[in-house]
CSV table of C-alpha atoms in Angstrom, one decimal:
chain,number,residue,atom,x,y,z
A,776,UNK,CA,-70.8,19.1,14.9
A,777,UNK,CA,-68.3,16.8,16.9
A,778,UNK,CA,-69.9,14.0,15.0
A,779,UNK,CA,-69.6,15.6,11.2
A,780,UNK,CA,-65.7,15.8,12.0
A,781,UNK,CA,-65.4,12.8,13.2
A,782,UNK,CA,-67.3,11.7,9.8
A,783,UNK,CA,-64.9,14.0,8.0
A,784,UNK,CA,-61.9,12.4,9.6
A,785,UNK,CA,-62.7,8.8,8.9
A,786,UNK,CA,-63.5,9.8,5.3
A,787,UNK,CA,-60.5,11.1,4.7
A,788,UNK,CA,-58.5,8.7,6.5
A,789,UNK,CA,-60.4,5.6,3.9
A,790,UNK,CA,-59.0,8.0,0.7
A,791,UNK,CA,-55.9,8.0,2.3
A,792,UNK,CA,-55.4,4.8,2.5
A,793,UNK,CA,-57.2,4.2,-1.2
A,794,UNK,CA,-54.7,5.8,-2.9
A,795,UNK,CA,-52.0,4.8,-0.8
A,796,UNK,CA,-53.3,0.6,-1.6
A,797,UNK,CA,-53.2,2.0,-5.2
A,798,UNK,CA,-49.6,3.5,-4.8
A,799,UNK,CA,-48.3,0.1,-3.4
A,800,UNK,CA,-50.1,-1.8,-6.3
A,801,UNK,CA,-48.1,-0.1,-8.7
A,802,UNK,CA,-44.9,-2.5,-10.3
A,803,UNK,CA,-42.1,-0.8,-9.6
A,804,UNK,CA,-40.6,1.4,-12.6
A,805,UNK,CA,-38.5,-0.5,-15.2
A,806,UNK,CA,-34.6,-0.1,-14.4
A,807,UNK,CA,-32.5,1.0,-17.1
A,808,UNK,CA,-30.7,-1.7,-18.7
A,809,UNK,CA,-26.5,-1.6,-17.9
A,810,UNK,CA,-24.9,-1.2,-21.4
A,811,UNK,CA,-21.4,-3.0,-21.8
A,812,UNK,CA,-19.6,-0.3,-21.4
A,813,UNK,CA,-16.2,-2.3,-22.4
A,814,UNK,CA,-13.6,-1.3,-25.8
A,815,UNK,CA,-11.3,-2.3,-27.8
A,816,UNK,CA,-8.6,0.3,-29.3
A,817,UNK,CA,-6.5,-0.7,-32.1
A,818,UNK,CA,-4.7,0.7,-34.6
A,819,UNK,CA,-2.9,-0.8,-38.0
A,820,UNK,CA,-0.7,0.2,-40.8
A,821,UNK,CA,2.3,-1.5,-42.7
A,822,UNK,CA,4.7,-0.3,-45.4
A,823,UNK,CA,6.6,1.3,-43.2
A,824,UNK,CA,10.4,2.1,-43.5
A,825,UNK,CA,12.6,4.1,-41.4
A,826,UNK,CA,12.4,7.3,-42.5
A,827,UNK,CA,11.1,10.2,-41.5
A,828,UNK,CA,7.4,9.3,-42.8
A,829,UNK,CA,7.1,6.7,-40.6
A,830,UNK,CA,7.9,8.1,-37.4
A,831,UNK,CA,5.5,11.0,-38.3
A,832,UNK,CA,3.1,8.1,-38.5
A,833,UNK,CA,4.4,6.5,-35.0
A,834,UNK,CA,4.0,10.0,-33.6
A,835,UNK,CA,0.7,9.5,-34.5
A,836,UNK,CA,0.2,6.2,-33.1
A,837,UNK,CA,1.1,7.3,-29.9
A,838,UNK,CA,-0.8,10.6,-29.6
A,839,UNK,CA,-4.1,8.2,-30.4
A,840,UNK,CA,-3.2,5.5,-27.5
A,841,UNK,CA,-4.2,2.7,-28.7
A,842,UNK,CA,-4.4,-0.8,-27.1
A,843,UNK,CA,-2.3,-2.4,-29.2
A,844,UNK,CA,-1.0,-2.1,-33.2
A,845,UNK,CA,-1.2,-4.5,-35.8
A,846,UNK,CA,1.7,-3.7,-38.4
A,847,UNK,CA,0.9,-5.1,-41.4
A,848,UNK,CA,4.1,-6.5,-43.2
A,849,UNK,CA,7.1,-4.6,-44.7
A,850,UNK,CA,9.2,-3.5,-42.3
A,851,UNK,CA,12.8,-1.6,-42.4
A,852,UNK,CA,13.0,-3.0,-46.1
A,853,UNK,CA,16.6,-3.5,-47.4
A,854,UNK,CA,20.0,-2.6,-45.9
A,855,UNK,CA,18.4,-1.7,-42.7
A,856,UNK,CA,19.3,-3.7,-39.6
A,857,UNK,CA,16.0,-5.1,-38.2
A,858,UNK,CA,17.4,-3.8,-34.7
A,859,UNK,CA,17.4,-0.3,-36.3
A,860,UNK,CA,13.8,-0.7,-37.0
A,861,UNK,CA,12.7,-2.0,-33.7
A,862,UNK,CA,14.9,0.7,-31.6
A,863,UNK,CA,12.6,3.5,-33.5
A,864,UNK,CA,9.7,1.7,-33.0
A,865,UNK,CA,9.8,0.7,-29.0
A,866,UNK,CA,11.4,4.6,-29.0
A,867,UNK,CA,8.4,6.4,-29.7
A,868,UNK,CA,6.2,4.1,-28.7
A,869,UNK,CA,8.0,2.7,-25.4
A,870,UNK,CA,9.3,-1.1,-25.0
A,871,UNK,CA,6.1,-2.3,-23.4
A,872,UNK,CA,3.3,-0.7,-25.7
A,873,UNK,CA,2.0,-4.3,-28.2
A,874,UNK,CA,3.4,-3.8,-32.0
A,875,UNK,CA,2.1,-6.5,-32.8
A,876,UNK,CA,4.3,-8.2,-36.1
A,877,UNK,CA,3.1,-9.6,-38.7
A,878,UNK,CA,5.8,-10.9,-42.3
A,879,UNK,CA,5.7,-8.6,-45.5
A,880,UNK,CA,7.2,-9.7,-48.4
A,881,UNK,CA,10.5,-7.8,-47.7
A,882,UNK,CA,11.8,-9.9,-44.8
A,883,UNK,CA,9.7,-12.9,-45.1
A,884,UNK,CA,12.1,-14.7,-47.1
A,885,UNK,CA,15.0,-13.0,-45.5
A,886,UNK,CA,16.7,-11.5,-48.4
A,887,UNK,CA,15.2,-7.6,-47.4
A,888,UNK,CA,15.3,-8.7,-43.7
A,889,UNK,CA,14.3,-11.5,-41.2
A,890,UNK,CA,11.3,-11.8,-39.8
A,891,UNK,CA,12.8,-14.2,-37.0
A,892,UNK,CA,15.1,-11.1,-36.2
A,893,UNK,CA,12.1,-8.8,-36.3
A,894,UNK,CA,9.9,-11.0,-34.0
A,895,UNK,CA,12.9,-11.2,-31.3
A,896,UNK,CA,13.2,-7.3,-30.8
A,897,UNK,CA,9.3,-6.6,-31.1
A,898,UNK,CA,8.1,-10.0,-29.3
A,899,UNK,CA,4.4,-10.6,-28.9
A,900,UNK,CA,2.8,-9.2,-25.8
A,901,UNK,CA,-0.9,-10.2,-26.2
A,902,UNK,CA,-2.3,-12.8,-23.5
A,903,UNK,CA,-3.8,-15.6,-25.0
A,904,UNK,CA,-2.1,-15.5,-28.6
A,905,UNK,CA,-2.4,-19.0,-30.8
A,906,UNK,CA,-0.5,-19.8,-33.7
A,907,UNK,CA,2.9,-18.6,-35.3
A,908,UNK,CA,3.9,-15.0,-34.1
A,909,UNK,CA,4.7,-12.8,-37.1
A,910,UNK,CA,3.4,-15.6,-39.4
A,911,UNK,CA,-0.1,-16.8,-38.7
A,912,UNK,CA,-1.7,-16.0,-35.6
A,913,UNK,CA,-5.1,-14.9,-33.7
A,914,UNK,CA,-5.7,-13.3,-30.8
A,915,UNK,CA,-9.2,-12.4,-28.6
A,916,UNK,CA,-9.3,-8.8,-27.2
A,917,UNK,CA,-9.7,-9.0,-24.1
A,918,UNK,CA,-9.3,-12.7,-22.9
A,919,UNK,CA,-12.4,-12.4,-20.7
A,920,UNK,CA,-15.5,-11.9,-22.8
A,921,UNK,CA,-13.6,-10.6,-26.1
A,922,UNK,CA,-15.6,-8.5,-28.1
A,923,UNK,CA,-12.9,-8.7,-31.3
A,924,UNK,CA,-10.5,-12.0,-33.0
A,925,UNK,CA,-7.8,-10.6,-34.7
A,926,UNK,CA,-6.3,-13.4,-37.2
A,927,UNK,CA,-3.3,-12.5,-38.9
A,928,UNK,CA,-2.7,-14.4,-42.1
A,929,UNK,CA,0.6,-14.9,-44.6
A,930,UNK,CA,-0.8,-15.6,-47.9
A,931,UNK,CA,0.5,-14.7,-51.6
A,932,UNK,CA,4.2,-14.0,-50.3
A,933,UNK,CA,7.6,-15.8,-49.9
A,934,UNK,CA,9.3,-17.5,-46.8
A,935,UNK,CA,12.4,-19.4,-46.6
A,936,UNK,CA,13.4,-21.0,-49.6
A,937,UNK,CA,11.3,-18.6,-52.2
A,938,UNK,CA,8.3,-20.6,-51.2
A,939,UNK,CA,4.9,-19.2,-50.5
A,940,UNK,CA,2.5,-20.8,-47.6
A,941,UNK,CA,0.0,-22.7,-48.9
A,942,UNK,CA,-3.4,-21.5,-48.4
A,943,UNK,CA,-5.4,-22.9,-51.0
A,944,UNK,CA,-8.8,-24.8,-50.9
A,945,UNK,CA,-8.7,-27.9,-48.2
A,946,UNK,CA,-4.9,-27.2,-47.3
A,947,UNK,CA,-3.8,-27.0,-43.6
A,948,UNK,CA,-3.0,-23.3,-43.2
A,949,UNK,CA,-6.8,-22.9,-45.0
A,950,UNK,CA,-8.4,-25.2,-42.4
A,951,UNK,CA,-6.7,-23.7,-39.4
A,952,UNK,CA,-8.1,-20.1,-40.9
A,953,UNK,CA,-11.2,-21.4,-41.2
A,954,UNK,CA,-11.7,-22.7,-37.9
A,955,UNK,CA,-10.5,-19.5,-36.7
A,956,UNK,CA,-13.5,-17.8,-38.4
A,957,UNK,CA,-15.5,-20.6,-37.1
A,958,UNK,CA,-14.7,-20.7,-33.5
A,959,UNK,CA,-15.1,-17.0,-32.9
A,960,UNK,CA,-19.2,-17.4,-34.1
A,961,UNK,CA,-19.5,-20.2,-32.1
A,962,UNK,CA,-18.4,-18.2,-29.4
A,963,UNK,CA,-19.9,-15.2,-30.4
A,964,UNK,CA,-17.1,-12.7,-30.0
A,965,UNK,CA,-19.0,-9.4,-31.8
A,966,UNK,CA,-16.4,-8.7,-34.3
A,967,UNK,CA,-13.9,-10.6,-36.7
A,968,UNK,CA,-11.0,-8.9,-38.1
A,969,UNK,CA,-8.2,-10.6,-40.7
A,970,UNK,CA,-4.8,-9.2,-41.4
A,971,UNK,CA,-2.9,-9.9,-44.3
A,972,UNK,CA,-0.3,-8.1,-45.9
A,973,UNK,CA,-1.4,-8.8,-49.7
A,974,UNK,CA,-4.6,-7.5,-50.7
A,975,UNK,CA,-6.7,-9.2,-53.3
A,976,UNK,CA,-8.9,-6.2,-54.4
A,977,UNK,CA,-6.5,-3.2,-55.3
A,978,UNK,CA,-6.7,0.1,-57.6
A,979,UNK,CA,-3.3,0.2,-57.0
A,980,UNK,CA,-0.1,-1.9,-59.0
A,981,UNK,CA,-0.9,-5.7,-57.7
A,982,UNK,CA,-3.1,-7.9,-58.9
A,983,UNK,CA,-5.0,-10.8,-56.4
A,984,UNK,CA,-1.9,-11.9,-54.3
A,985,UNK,CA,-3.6,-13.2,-51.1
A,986,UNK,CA,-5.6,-15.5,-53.7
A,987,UNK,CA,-9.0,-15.4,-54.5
A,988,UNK,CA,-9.9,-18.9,-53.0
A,989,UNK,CA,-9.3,-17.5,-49.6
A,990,UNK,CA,-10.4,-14.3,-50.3
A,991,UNK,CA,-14.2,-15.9,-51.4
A,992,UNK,CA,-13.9,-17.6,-48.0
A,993,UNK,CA,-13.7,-14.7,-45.6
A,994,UNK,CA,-16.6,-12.6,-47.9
A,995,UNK,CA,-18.8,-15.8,-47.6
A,996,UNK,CA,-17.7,-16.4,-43.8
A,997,UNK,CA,-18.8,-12.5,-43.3
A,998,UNK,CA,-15.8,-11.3,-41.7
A,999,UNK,CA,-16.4,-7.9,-40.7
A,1000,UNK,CA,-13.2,-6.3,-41.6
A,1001,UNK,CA,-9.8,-7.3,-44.0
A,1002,UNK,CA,-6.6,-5.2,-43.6
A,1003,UNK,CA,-3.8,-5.5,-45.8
A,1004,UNK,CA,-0.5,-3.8,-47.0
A,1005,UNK,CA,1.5,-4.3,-49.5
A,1006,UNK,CA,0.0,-1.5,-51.8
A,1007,UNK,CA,1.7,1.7,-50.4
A,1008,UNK,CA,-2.2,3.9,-50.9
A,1009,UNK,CA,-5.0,3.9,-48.7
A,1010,UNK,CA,-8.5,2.3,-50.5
A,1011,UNK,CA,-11.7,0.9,-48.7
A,1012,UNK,CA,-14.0,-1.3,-50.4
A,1013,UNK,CA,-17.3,-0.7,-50.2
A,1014,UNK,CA,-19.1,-3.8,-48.4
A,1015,UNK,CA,-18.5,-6.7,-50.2
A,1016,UNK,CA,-20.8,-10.0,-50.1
A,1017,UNK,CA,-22.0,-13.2,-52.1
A,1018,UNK,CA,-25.4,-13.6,-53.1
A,1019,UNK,CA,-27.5,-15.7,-55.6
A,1020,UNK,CA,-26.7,-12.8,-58.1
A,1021,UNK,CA,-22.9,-13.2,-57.3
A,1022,UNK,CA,-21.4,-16.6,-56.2
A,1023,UNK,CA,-17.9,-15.7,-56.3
A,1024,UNK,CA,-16.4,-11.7,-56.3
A,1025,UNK,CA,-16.8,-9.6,-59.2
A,1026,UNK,CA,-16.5,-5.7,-59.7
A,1027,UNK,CA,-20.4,-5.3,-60.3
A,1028,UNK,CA,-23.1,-4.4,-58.1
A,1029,UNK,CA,-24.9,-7.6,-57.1
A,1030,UNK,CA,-21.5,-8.2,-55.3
A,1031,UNK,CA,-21.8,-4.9,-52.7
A,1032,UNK,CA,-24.0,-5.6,-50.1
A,1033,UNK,CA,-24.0,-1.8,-49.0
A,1034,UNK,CA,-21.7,1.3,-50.3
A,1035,UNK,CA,-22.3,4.1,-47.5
A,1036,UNK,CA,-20.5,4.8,-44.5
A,1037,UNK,CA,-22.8,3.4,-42.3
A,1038,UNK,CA,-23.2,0.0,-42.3
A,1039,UNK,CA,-25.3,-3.5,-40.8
A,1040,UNK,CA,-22.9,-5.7,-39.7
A,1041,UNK,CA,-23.2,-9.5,-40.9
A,1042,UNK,CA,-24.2,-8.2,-44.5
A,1043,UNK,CA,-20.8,-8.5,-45.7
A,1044,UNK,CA,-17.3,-7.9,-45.5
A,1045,UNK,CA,-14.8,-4.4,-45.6
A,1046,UNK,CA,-11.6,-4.9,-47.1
A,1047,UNK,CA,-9.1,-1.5,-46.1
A,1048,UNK,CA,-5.9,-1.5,-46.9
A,1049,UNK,CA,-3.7,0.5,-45.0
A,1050,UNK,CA,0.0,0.4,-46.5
A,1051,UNK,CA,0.7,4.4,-45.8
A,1052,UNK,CA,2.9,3.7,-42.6
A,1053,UNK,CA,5.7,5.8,-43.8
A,1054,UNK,CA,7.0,4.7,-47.1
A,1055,UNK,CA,6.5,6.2,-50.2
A,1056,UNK,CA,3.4,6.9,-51.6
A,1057,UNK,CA,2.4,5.7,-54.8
A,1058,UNK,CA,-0.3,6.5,-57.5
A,1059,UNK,CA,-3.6,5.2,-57.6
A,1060,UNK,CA,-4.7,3.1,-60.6
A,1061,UNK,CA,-8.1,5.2,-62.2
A,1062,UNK,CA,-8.6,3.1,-65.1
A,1063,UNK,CA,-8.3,-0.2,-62.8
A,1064,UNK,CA,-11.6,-2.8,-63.6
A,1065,UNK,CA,-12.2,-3.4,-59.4
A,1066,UNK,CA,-12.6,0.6,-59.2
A,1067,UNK,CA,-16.0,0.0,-58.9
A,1068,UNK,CA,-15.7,-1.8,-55.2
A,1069,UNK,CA,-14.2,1.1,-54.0
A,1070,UNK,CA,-15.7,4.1,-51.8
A,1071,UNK,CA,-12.7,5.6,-50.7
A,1072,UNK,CA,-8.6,6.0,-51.5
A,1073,UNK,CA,-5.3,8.1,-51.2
A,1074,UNK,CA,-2.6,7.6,-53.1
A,1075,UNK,CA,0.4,9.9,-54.7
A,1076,UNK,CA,-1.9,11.2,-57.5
A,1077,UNK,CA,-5.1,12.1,-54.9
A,1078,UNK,CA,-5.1,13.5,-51.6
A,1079,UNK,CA,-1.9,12.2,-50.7
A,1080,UNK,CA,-1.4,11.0,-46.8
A,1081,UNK,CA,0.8,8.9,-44.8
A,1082,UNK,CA,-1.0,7.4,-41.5
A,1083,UNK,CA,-2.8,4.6,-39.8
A,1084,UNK,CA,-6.4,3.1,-39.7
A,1085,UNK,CA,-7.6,3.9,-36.1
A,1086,UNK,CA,-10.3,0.7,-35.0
A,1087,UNK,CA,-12.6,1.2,-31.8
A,1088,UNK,CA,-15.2,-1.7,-31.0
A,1089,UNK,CA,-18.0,-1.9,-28.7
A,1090,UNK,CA,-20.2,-5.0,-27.9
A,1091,UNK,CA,-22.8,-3.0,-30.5
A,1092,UNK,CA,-20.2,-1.2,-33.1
A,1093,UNK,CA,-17.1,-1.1,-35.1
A,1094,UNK,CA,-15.8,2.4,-35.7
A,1095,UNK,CA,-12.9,2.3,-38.4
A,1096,UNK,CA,-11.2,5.6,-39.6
A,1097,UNK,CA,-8.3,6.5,-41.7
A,1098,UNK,CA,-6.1,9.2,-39.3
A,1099,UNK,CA,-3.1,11.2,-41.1
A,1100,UNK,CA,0.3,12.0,-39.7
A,1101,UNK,CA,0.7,15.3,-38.9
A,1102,UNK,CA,1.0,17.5,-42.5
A,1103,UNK,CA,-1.7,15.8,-44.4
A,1104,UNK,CA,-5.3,16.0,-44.7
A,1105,UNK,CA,-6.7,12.8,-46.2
A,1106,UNK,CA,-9.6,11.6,-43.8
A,1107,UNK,CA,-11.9,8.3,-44.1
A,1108,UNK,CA,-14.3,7.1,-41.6
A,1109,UNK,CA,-16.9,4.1,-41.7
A,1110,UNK,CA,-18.9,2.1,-38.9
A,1111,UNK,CA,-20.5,-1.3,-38.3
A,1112,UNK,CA,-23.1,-1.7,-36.1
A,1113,UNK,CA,-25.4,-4.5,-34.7
């Protein structure tokens, strides 16, 4: 008997160490990979004012927190001192918090205002900024391993003298923009956003003011996202891209890449144009031929808001929505993702 459980023993000692041997063999499991956790927060609206529109609207800039604001030309328009304008804006929003300026046609030329006045009360307080504050500019958010360039642009609109900057084909203020497109692939930031205070596309009273030279080039450079001013509505283009069937931008459907909400970035380009920062609202333009481009809008005659586009970006997605002021109800969301 001794002997069988001594038999016993060293049988179950050899299992024991067979399936231990085949424990050990085993690769170790897989480690979840660490997701950039990292964000951007932005918001941007223009067409402002000083009455009681837009601080409704810089009410709700605040209550959203955002890193930093992009105002998108048009400011305290005429008869307003430009130190008026800045007091209400650093009062709700606190003297340190980034409004970051760009010129509207009302005080680029300074007969409405000065944007030189404009800049000195709201100066720039992003690290890293290149260019002309309040003019042309670009900025990478944040400096270490940006996710987003921001380029602000001044086409289609009067400085000094009653002159507009030139940004045609081959000119300077082209190049420089171009190499700011350029420079953020090469470096692989995720996202590219222009600013501009004139649209080009509109279903609202202006025609192609930003020019639609440039406007070709950031649709065939696939920026991800255009914001503009100037029209006081809110539209959204659908996503906008060249193709064999479409070599320069036309209203018809070989020229939308995609026209839901949902979206695969480096198909094409968004243009939204957010000019409902507190001024009034006008209509929007039904029978206009670019109605087509469009998959959302706001103005005086539908839905009628004041508010700001609200921008989040990851290292994987662009989240871009249309938030009211307080008293209105007009919503829009999209997203981009890798």
């Amino acid at each position: 008997m001794a002997t069988r459980r001594g038999s016993a023993s060293a049988l179950l000692a050899l299992l024991m160490c067979i399936g231990l041997a085949a424990c050990e063999s085993k690769p170790a499991p897989e480690q979840p990979k660490t997701t950039d956790a990292r964000s951007v927060h932005f918001t941007a609206a223009g067409d402002t004012g000083v009455e009681e529109g837009a601080e409704a609207v810089l009410d709700k800039i605040k209550e959203l927190s955002p890193d930093f604001n992009l105002h998108l030309g048009d400011m305290s328009y005429s008869n307003v001192p430009e130190q008026q304008f800045c007091d209400m804006v650093t009062g709700k929003l606190g003297k340190d918090f980034p409004y970051q300026l760009l010129a509207g046609n009302h005080e680029s030329d300074g007969l409405q205002g000065d944007i030189e006045k404009f800049a000195e009360c709201l100066p720039n307080k992003l690290p890293g900024l290149k260019g002309e504050y309040a003019k042309q500019w670009y900025v990478d958010m944040p400096q270490e391993r940006p996710l987003v360039r921001v380029i602000m642009l001044s086409p289609g609109i009067p400085f000094e003298g009653g002159d507009e900057l030139d940004y045609s084909e081959g000119s300077e203020r082209w190049k420089w923009t171009e190499n700011a497109i350029n420079s953020a692939h090469e470096a692989k930031i995720p996202w590219t956003v222009v600013g501009m205070h004139t649209p080009c596309f509109s279903i609202g009273r202006y025609s192609c003011d930003a020019g639609r030279e440039l406007t070709n080039m950031l649709v065939k450079k696939k920026v991800d996202l255009v914001l503009n001013g100037h029209e006081h509505i809110y539209q959204r283009t659908k996503q906008l891209a060249t193709s064999v069937s479409c070599r320069e931008m036309e209203a018809r459907k070989g020229c939308m890449a995609d026209t839901d909400d949902s979206l695969d970035k480096g198909k094409g380009t968004v243009f939204v144009t957010s000019g409902l920062g507190g001024r009034n609202i006008r209509p929007i333009n039904h029978g206009d031929e670019e109605k087509p481009y469009f998959a959302a809008w706001s103005g005086s005659n539908e839905d009628p808001a004041m508010g700001t586009v609200d921008v989040r970006v990851t290292g994987s997605r662009m989240d871009v929505k249309f938030v009211p002021a307080d008293g209105y109800t007009f919503t829009d969301s999209f997203s981009i993702s890798r």
